[in-house]
Amino acid sequence: MPSWLKNYRRSDLPHDLVASLTLLVLLIPQGLAYALLAGLPPQAGLYASIVPVLVYALLGSSATLSVGPAALPSLMTATALAGMALPGGGDYIALAALVALLSGLLRLLLGLLRFGFVANFLSQSVVGGFVSGSAMLIVLSQLPQLFGVTAHGSTAWEIGGKLLAALPDTNRSSLSLSLAALFLLFAGKRWSKPLLYKIGLSEQRADLLAKAFPIVVVALGGAAVALLDLPVRVVGQLPAGLPPLAMPTLSLAGLPALLPAVLAIALVGFVDSFSIAQSLALKRRESVDPDRELLALGLANTAAGLTGGFPVSASFGRSAANELAGARSQLAGVLAAAWIALVLVACTGLFASLPLAVLSATIVMAVSQMMDLSILRLAWRYDRRDVAVYLATWLGVLLLGVVDAILLGVGMSLALFIWRTSQPHMAVLGRVAGTEHYRNILRYEAETDPKVLAVRVDESLYFANIRFVRSRLVGLLSTRPQTRSLLLVLSAVNAIDVSALQGLRELNRGLREQGVQLHLAVVKGPVMDLLKQSGFLEELSGAVHLSTHAAMQALKTIAMEVPDYAI
Amino acid sequence: MPSWLKNYRRSDLPHDLVASLTLLVLLIPQGLAYALLAGLPPQAGLYASIVPVLVYALLGSSATLSVGPAALPSLMTATALAGMALPGGGDYIALAALVALLSGLLRLLLGLLRFGFVANFLSQSVVGGFVSGSAMLIVLSQLPQLFGVTAHGSTAWEIGGKLLAALPDTNRSSLSLSLAALFLLFAGKRWSKPLLYKIGLSEQRADLLAKAFPIVVVALGGAAVALLDLPVRVVGQLPAGLPPLAMPTLSLAGLPALLPAVLAIALVGFVDSFSIAQSLALKRRESVDPDRELLALGLANTAAGLTGGFPVSASFGRSAANELAGARSQLAGVLAAAWIALVLVACTGLFASLPLAVLSATIVMAVSQMMDLSILRLAWRYDRRDVAVYLATWLGVLLLGVVDAILLGVGMSLALFIWRTSQPHMAVLGRVAGTEHYRNILRYEAETDPKVLAVRVDESLYFANIRFVRSRLVGLLSTRPQTRSLLLVLSAVNAIDVSALQGLRELNRGLREQGVQLHLAVVKGPVMDLLKQSGFLEELSGAVHLSTHAAMQALKTIAMEVPDYAI
């Protein structure tokens, strides 16, 4: 039994009840719309709003996270299956369920192996570029529906090309409905909250009602179609009854083609959900556990795969509305799932005349909020290389596909990191007059000793930078022929790997042959332990000093013993 | 005109002359043998010892490096072309020349773009494992020749399988010759130097004559075949005359299949040659320039491709012998090239009865010295993860092929580096009583302040570790509920990327909501510049302090103002 249920206070019930109704009015249009985005029949979205929600409620660590149909996994499912089966057909439905099942099992496995950390390799720039690119791709994928034509595909080129070809067949009724819906949604988002506030509602209620506005627009669309008998595509009669329970058939031959998408859905879904859970938890001073979230999302998706659904994830908008509506625990989600089940059993007929164009308009409005440029602005001010990663991932989503875009982004960010660490900053140190402080002589007025060259290396030493460091040191020495001692200040060296150790040994040997001693200073504990163990300290021509100042004092004494010091 | 020629002193001539003759007696058996290892007719090895040697002599930066036929590029050529053409045939010869030409042009390009640094990504463990694995693969590839049978292939499985199948056809004369040659070579290596020293030669001469011993064994083998008329495979009559000048035909269709091998040969050849040049230069207190070496090796290989040769590289054994023989400049190499040309014009008949089995025996002896386990021993003592990289690369060479082995090794070593930096060491700091020093409370007796949590992060902050760092910090805070200030000591943080900055911003915001201030101390110059630029310092709830001690003093004062300090 989950802890929220064990400690449930009766006084929380009315709050959770209100929140559950809020979730219901959001889940219905979103479930129908995201199912269509994924290329599935509308009821799949309602199916995905029942058992997965219950599973997350029982296992998840967040009190108010709303798991269920969401934009990113729906898009990723659509692009993964594009070309593998006909959208909406039986094979397609089975494949979508299989993707949910596999991505769930994979998350389960990663969670059990405590591999939650793999998500760390998606940098903010990659995630930002990916989400913005996906939002654009989703908007693009909804355009055919808004125009009342058909055009499927997995990249911007493909969808755009087919859309252009289909434009002459635009359905004017669809387009009019779409434009009207978009206008209403936009106006509602902009003006409904202040208006409701003005007519006397509390700010919170006004906000909540404004958030529930899409269902009003969808209902208006349905009424318009029914009353005016408009010739547009509608949801149609949904099969009544609870979600089917079925094991998706697993074809080993098709597996390799699905795996990259399954991995991408598992990782992106996890990173996305976990970030949302983290930001909700931060507000409530709670903590969420990545490995437990992996397990909960994994089982929720496994459940989605077994009950006629498709990949589910947390929705930021729904979670925020849930919180705003006063949800105290996951009971809100459990109740919402119950309402959806009731709707499926009793009144599927309500949806028959809802126009697809209006559902698409709600998707377009929802995802246009996903385009968050704040990280791009920050990167522009802070480090342009991250701008490149952001843009590459963004363009990658549009032009290459979602999986390749992630690989591209992760590869670029890792390469940038390696590139930066392979050419570390190095500073020649001098003594700040009258103090025991030693600083970069390029940044400070500092005195140097011609016999002693003190250099600080601002990076751990490892195979990819040791040759660079050695040749910089040799270069510095060649311009200072009087040098008798080279002092390496290792205050910023957090590790030295075997290749770097070997490089230091060769440097030590080479310097000894030139009559130059190699000294070390400010060696960190863990590095010192390893150096001792390796036997390098016995080979070292100089000594290890506790501080730069101690080293300089000791070396000055040595230097003074050399007769030609007066030069 | 190269600088050594401009400043040539007449007194150096006798030394270079002696060295050139030493090179000659080494180049003849090595040239023939490595050509056979590469799957080429023997004369290709002599061709590759003329123009490429001249080119390197004119352009290279090392005075005594001997460039020409070498074990690694010959093996890599053989494995690259296995299955593409019949070894020894016309297509095969043309492909080998093409590989030399392309690997030369690629090095030239990398040198012009100053891309010498790419070689840095081959760690000592990768190079060590690669060389040891290649040495084993070379020995294995020579076994068929030693048994007088035929078995080609590019992996250990392939060669081993074919060899086993061919063993019933063992040529007893070949096997006897091989065993005799191996015994003589081994005995010569072991005992000839002490023996020559005993009979009165200087140590240097004894060493030199011992090094030239292989040509004696080869000559004895030739004499045995000629006198006893043994039924074994021999070098045969070589075409007399200088190397042909021909442009290898470039087939665009075949290019993609060759490119990975060309890249691997270019990189490995460069790393190998440059390491040898560096170690020779260190002894002579000279310096070698990586980009100039890339250019020189690039043109030498281009020349090899245009004059009937195959990929060339520096040979450590030959370079060391050259040095030992007293070489003062690249004139030794130039003269050796002239002697080889003379031999090709005047006395190719000398080689007709040299048995291939004996040439193979000289290869086996030579490469068995390449198996250097010192880096493996060092890694065993120092960091077992590098042992894994070494062994994986080694096994990769034997089982996957040389190109995949390098990719595997480089991939593994980069992954290990990223893995390590993604889980940085973090230390809670306390004050060493009576001092202004703050140290890890787990390593030192140190006092902490319950209101201030001081943590040092021993790694640059970037996307792959910021979530780890944040959750460690949140974990530390949750066990210290009295904490009012979190002090991050950034002395070991050399960089903070955009994702990490964003993580710090979120941490700052989250802590502020919990009533905890975030302070920074010992921020490095370049990091401080960027933090200022980003606007983060204005958001920061706490302050930036110059030292840990200054921070602790300032925060103590703040903490004392809080009434419940006495707890």
CSV table of C-alpha atoms in Angstrom, one decimal, chain A residues 154-371:
chain,number,residue,atom,x,y,z
A,154,SER,CA,8.2,11.2,-39.6
A,155,THR,CA,10.3,14.2,-40.7
A,156,ALA,CA,9.4,17.8,-41.5
A,157,TRP,CA,10.4,17.2,-45.2
A,158,GLU,CA,8.1,14.3,-45.5
A,159,ILE,CA,5.0,15.8,-43.8
A,160,GLY,CA,5.6,19.2,-45.4
A,161,GLY,CA,5.9,17.7,-48.9
A,162,LYS,CA,2.8,15.6,-48.6
A,163,LEU,CA,0.9,18.5,-47.1
A,164,LEU,CA,1.8,20.8,-49.9
A,165,ALA,CA,0.7,18.2,-52.4
A,166,ALA,CA,-2.7,17.7,-50.6
A,167,LEU,CA,-3.5,21.4,-50.0
A,168,PRO,CA,-5.6,21.7,-53.2
A,169,ASP,CA,-8.0,19.2,-51.5
A,170,THR,CA,-8.5,21.5,-48.4
A,171,ASN,CA,-11.8,20.9,-46.7
A,172,ARG,CA,-13.2,24.4,-46.2
A,173,SER,CA,-15.4,23.3,-43.3
A,174,SER,CA,-12.5,21.8,-41.5
A,175,LEU,CA,-10.3,24.9,-42.1
A,176,SER,CA,-13.1,27.2,-40.8
A,177,LEU,CA,-13.6,25.1,-37.7
A,178,SER,CA,-9.9,25.0,-37.1
A,179,LEU,CA,-9.4,28.7,-37.4
A,180,ALA,CA,-12.4,29.4,-35.1
A,181,ALA,CA,-11.1,26.9,-32.6
A,182,LEU,CA,-7.6,28.3,-32.6
A,183,PHE,CA,-9.0,31.8,-32.2
A,184,LEU,CA,-11.3,30.7,-29.3
A,185,LEU,CA,-8.4,28.8,-27.6
A,186,PHE,CA,-6.1,31.7,-28.0
A,187,ALA,CA,-8.6,34.3,-26.8
A,188,GLY,CA,-9.5,32.0,-23.9
A,189,LYS,CA,-5.9,31.6,-22.9
A,190,ARG,CA,-5.4,35.3,-23.1
A,191,TRP,CA,-8.6,36.8,-21.7
A,192,SER,CA,-10.7,34.2,-19.8
A,193,LYS,CA,-8.7,34.3,-16.6
A,194,PRO,CA,-8.8,38.1,-16.2
A,195,LEU,CA,-12.4,38.2,-17.2
A,196,LEU,CA,-13.5,35.5,-14.7
A,197,TYR,CA,-11.4,37.2,-12.1
A,198,LYS,CA,-13.2,40.5,-12.9
A,199,ILE,CA,-16.7,39.0,-12.6
A,200,GLY,CA,-15.9,38.0,-9.0
A,201,LEU,CA,-14.2,34.5,-9.0
A,202,SER,CA,-11.1,34.0,-6.8
A,203,GLU,CA,-7.8,34.1,-8.7
A,204,GLN,CA,-7.3,30.4,-8.2
A,205,ARG,CA,-10.7,29.5,-9.5
A,206,ALA,CA,-10.4,31.8,-12.5
A,207,ASP,CA,-7.1,30.2,-13.3
A,208,LEU,CA,-8.5,26.7,-13.0
A,209,LEU,CA,-11.6,27.5,-15.2
A,210,ALA,CA,-9.4,29.1,-17.8
A,211,LYS,CA,-7.2,25.9,-17.8
A,212,ALA,CA,-10.3,23.8,-18.4
A,213,PHE,CA,-11.4,26.0,-21.3
A,214,PRO,CA,-10.3,23.6,-24.1
A,215,ILE,CA,-13.1,21.2,-23.3
A,216,VAL,CA,-15.6,24.0,-23.8
A,217,VAL,CA,-14.1,24.7,-27.3
A,218,VAL,CA,-14.2,21.0,-28.1
A,219,ALA,CA,-17.8,20.8,-27.0
A,220,LEU,CA,-18.7,23.8,-29.1
A,221,GLY,CA,-17.0,22.2,-32.1
A,222,GLY,CA,-19.1,19.0,-31.5
A,223,ALA,CA,-22.3,21.1,-31.3
A,224,ALA,CA,-21.5,23.0,-34.4
A,225,VAL,CA,-20.9,19.8,-36.4
A,226,ALA,CA,-24.1,18.2,-35.1
A,227,LEU,CA,-26.2,21.2,-35.6
A,228,LEU,CA,-24.9,22.4,-39.0
A,229,ASP,CA,-24.2,18.9,-40.2
A,230,LEU,CA,-20.7,19.9,-41.4
A,231,PRO,CA,-18.9,17.6,-43.8
A,232,VAL,CA,-15.8,17.1,-41.6
A,233,ARG,CA,-14.0,14.2,-40.1
A,234,VAL,CA,-15.3,13.4,-36.6
A,235,VAL,CA,-14.3,11.1,-33.8
A,236,GLY,CA,-17.3,8.8,-34.6
A,237,GLN,CA,-18.9,6.2,-32.5
A,238,LEU,CA,-16.4,4.8,-30.0
A,239,PRO,CA,-16.6,1.2,-28.8
A,240,ALA,CA,-18.3,1.3,-25.4
A,241,GLY,CA,-16.7,-0.6,-22.5
A,242,LEU,CA,-13.5,-0.9,-20.5
A,243,PRO,CA,-10.1,-1.2,-22.1
A,244,PRO,CA,-9.3,-4.6,-23.6
A,245,LEU,CA,-6.7,-6.7,-21.9
A,246,ALA,CA,-4.3,-8.1,-24.5
A,247,MET,CA,-0.7,-9.1,-24.7
A,248,PRO,CA,0.9,-7.4,-27.8
A,249,THR,CA,2.4,-10.0,-30.1
A,250,LEU,CA,6.1,-9.8,-30.1
A,251,SER,CA,7.7,-10.4,-33.5
A,252,LEU,CA,11.5,-11.0,-33.1
A,253,ALA,CA,12.0,-10.0,-36.7
A,254,GLY,CA,10.6,-6.6,-36.2
A,255,LEU,CA,12.3,-5.9,-32.9
A,256,PRO,CA,15.6,-4.4,-34.2
A,257,ALA,CA,13.7,-1.8,-36.1
A,258,LEU,CA,11.7,-0.7,-33.1
A,259,LEU,CA,14.5,-0.8,-30.5
A,260,PRO,CA,16.1,2.7,-31.1
A,261,ALA,CA,12.7,4.3,-30.8
A,262,VAL,CA,11.8,2.3,-27.7
A,263,LEU,CA,15.1,3.4,-26.1
A,264,ALA,CA,14.5,7.0,-27.0
A,265,ILE,CA,10.9,6.9,-25.7
A,266,ALA,CA,12.1,5.3,-22.5
A,267,LEU,CA,14.8,7.9,-21.9
A,268,VAL,CA,13.1,11.0,-23.1
A,269,GLY,CA,9.9,10.0,-21.3
A,270,PHE,CA,11.8,9.5,-18.1
A,271,VAL,CA,13.9,12.7,-18.3
A,272,ASP,CA,10.8,14.7,-19.1
A,273,SER,CA,8.6,13.1,-16.3
A,274,PHE,CA,11.4,13.3,-13.8
A,275,SER,CA,12.1,17.0,-14.4
A,276,ILE,CA,8.4,17.7,-14.0
A,277,ALA,CA,8.2,15.6,-10.8
A,278,GLN,CA,11.3,17.3,-9.5
A,279,SER,CA,10.0,20.8,-10.1
A,280,LEU,CA,6.6,19.9,-8.4
A,281,ALA,CA,8.5,18.3,-5.5
A,282,LEU,CA,10.7,21.4,-5.0
A,283,LYS,CA,7.6,23.5,-4.5
A,284,ARG,CA,6.2,21.1,-1.9
A,285,ARG,CA,9.6,20.5,-0.3
A,286,GLU,CA,9.3,16.8,-1.1
A,287,SER,CA,11.9,14.6,-2.8
A,288,VAL,CA,11.5,12.3,-5.8
A,289,ASP,CA,13.7,9.3,-6.3
A,290,PRO,CA,14.9,8.7,-9.9
A,291,ASP,CA,15.1,4.9,-9.6
A,292,ARG,CA,11.7,4.6,-8.1
A,293,GLU,CA,10.3,7.0,-10.8
A,294,LEU,CA,11.9,4.7,-13.4
A,295,LEU,CA,10.1,1.7,-11.9
A,296,ALA,CA,6.7,3.5,-11.6
A,297,LEU,CA,6.9,4.9,-15.2
A,298,GLY,CA,8.1,1.5,-16.4
A,299,LEU,CA,5.1,-0.3,-14.9
A,300,ALA,CA,2.7,2.4,-16.0
A,301,ASN,CA,3.9,1.9,-19.6
A,302,THR,CA,3.9,-1.8,-19.4
A,303,ALA,CA,0.2,-1.5,-18.2
A,304,ALA,CA,-0.5,0.8,-21.1
A,305,GLY,CA,0.9,-1.8,-23.5
A,306,LEU,CA,-1.3,-4.5,-22.0
A,307,THR,CA,-4.6,-2.5,-22.0
A,308,GLY,CA,-4.8,-1.2,-25.5
A,309,GLY,CA,-2.9,2.0,-24.9
A,310,PHE,CA,0.3,3.6,-26.1
A,311,PRO,CA,3.4,5.1,-24.5
A,312,VAL,CA,2.4,7.4,-21.6
A,313,SER,CA,4.4,10.0,-19.7
A,314,ALA,CA,3.9,12.9,-17.3
A,315,SER,CA,2.1,16.0,-18.6
A,316,PHE,CA,3.4,19.3,-17.2
A,317,GLY,CA,0.2,21.2,-18.0
A,318,ARG,CA,-2.1,18.5,-16.4
A,319,SER,CA,0.1,18.2,-13.4
A,320,ALA,CA,0.1,21.9,-12.8
A,321,ALA,CA,-3.7,22.1,-13.2
A,322,ASN,CA,-4.0,19.2,-10.8
A,323,GLU,CA,-1.9,21.0,-8.2
A,324,LEU,CA,-3.8,24.3,-8.8
A,325,ALA,CA,-7.1,22.4,-8.3
A,326,GLY,CA,-5.9,21.5,-4.9
A,327,ALA,CA,-4.9,17.9,-5.3
A,328,ARG,CA,-3.4,16.5,-2.1
A,329,SER,CA,-2.4,13.0,-3.2
A,330,GLN,CA,-2.5,10.6,-6.1
A,331,LEU,CA,-6.2,9.8,-5.1
A,332,ALA,CA,-7.1,12.6,-7.5
A,333,GLY,CA,-5.5,10.6,-10.3
A,334,VAL,CA,-7.2,7.4,-9.1
A,335,LEU,CA,-10.6,9.1,-9.1
A,336,ALA,CA,-10.0,10.6,-12.5
A,337,ALA,CA,-9.2,7.2,-13.9
A,338,ALA,CA,-12.5,5.9,-12.4
A,339,TRP,CA,-14.5,8.8,-14.1
A,340,ILE,CA,-12.8,8.0,-17.4
A,341,ALA,CA,-13.8,4.3,-17.0
A,342,LEU,CA,-17.3,5.4,-16.2
A,343,VAL,CA,-17.4,7.6,-19.3
A,344,LEU,CA,-16.2,4.7,-21.5
A,345,VAL,CA,-18.8,2.4,-20.1
A,346,ALA,CA,-21.8,4.8,-20.1
A,347,CYS,CA,-21.5,7.6,-22.6
A,348,THR,CA,-19.0,7.1,-25.5
A,349,GLY,CA,-21.8,8.4,-27.7
A,350,LEU,CA,-21.0,12.0,-26.5
A,351,PHE,CA,-17.9,12.1,-28.6
A,352,ALA,CA,-19.3,10.9,-31.9
A,353,SER,CA,-19.6,14.3,-33.5
A,354,LEU,CA,-16.4,15.9,-32.1
A,355,PRO,CA,-14.5,17.2,-35.1
A,356,LEU,CA,-10.8,16.1,-35.5
A,357,ALA,CA,-9.9,19.5,-36.7
A,358,VAL,CA,-10.8,21.0,-33.3
A,359,LEU,CA,-8.9,18.3,-31.4
A,360,SER,CA,-5.9,19.2,-33.6
A,361,ALA,CA,-6.3,22.8,-32.7
A,362,THR,CA,-6.1,22.0,-29.0
A,363,ILE,CA,-2.9,20.1,-29.6
A,364,VAL,CA,-1.4,23.0,-31.5
A,365,MET,CA,-2.3,25.4,-28.6
A,366,ALA,CA,-0.9,23.0,-26.0
A,367,VAL,CA,2.4,22.3,-27.7
A,368,SER,CA,3.1,25.9,-28.6
A,369,GLN,CA,3.7,26.4,-24.9
A,370,MET,CA,6.3,23.7,-24.9
A,371,MET,CA,8.7,25.8,-27.0
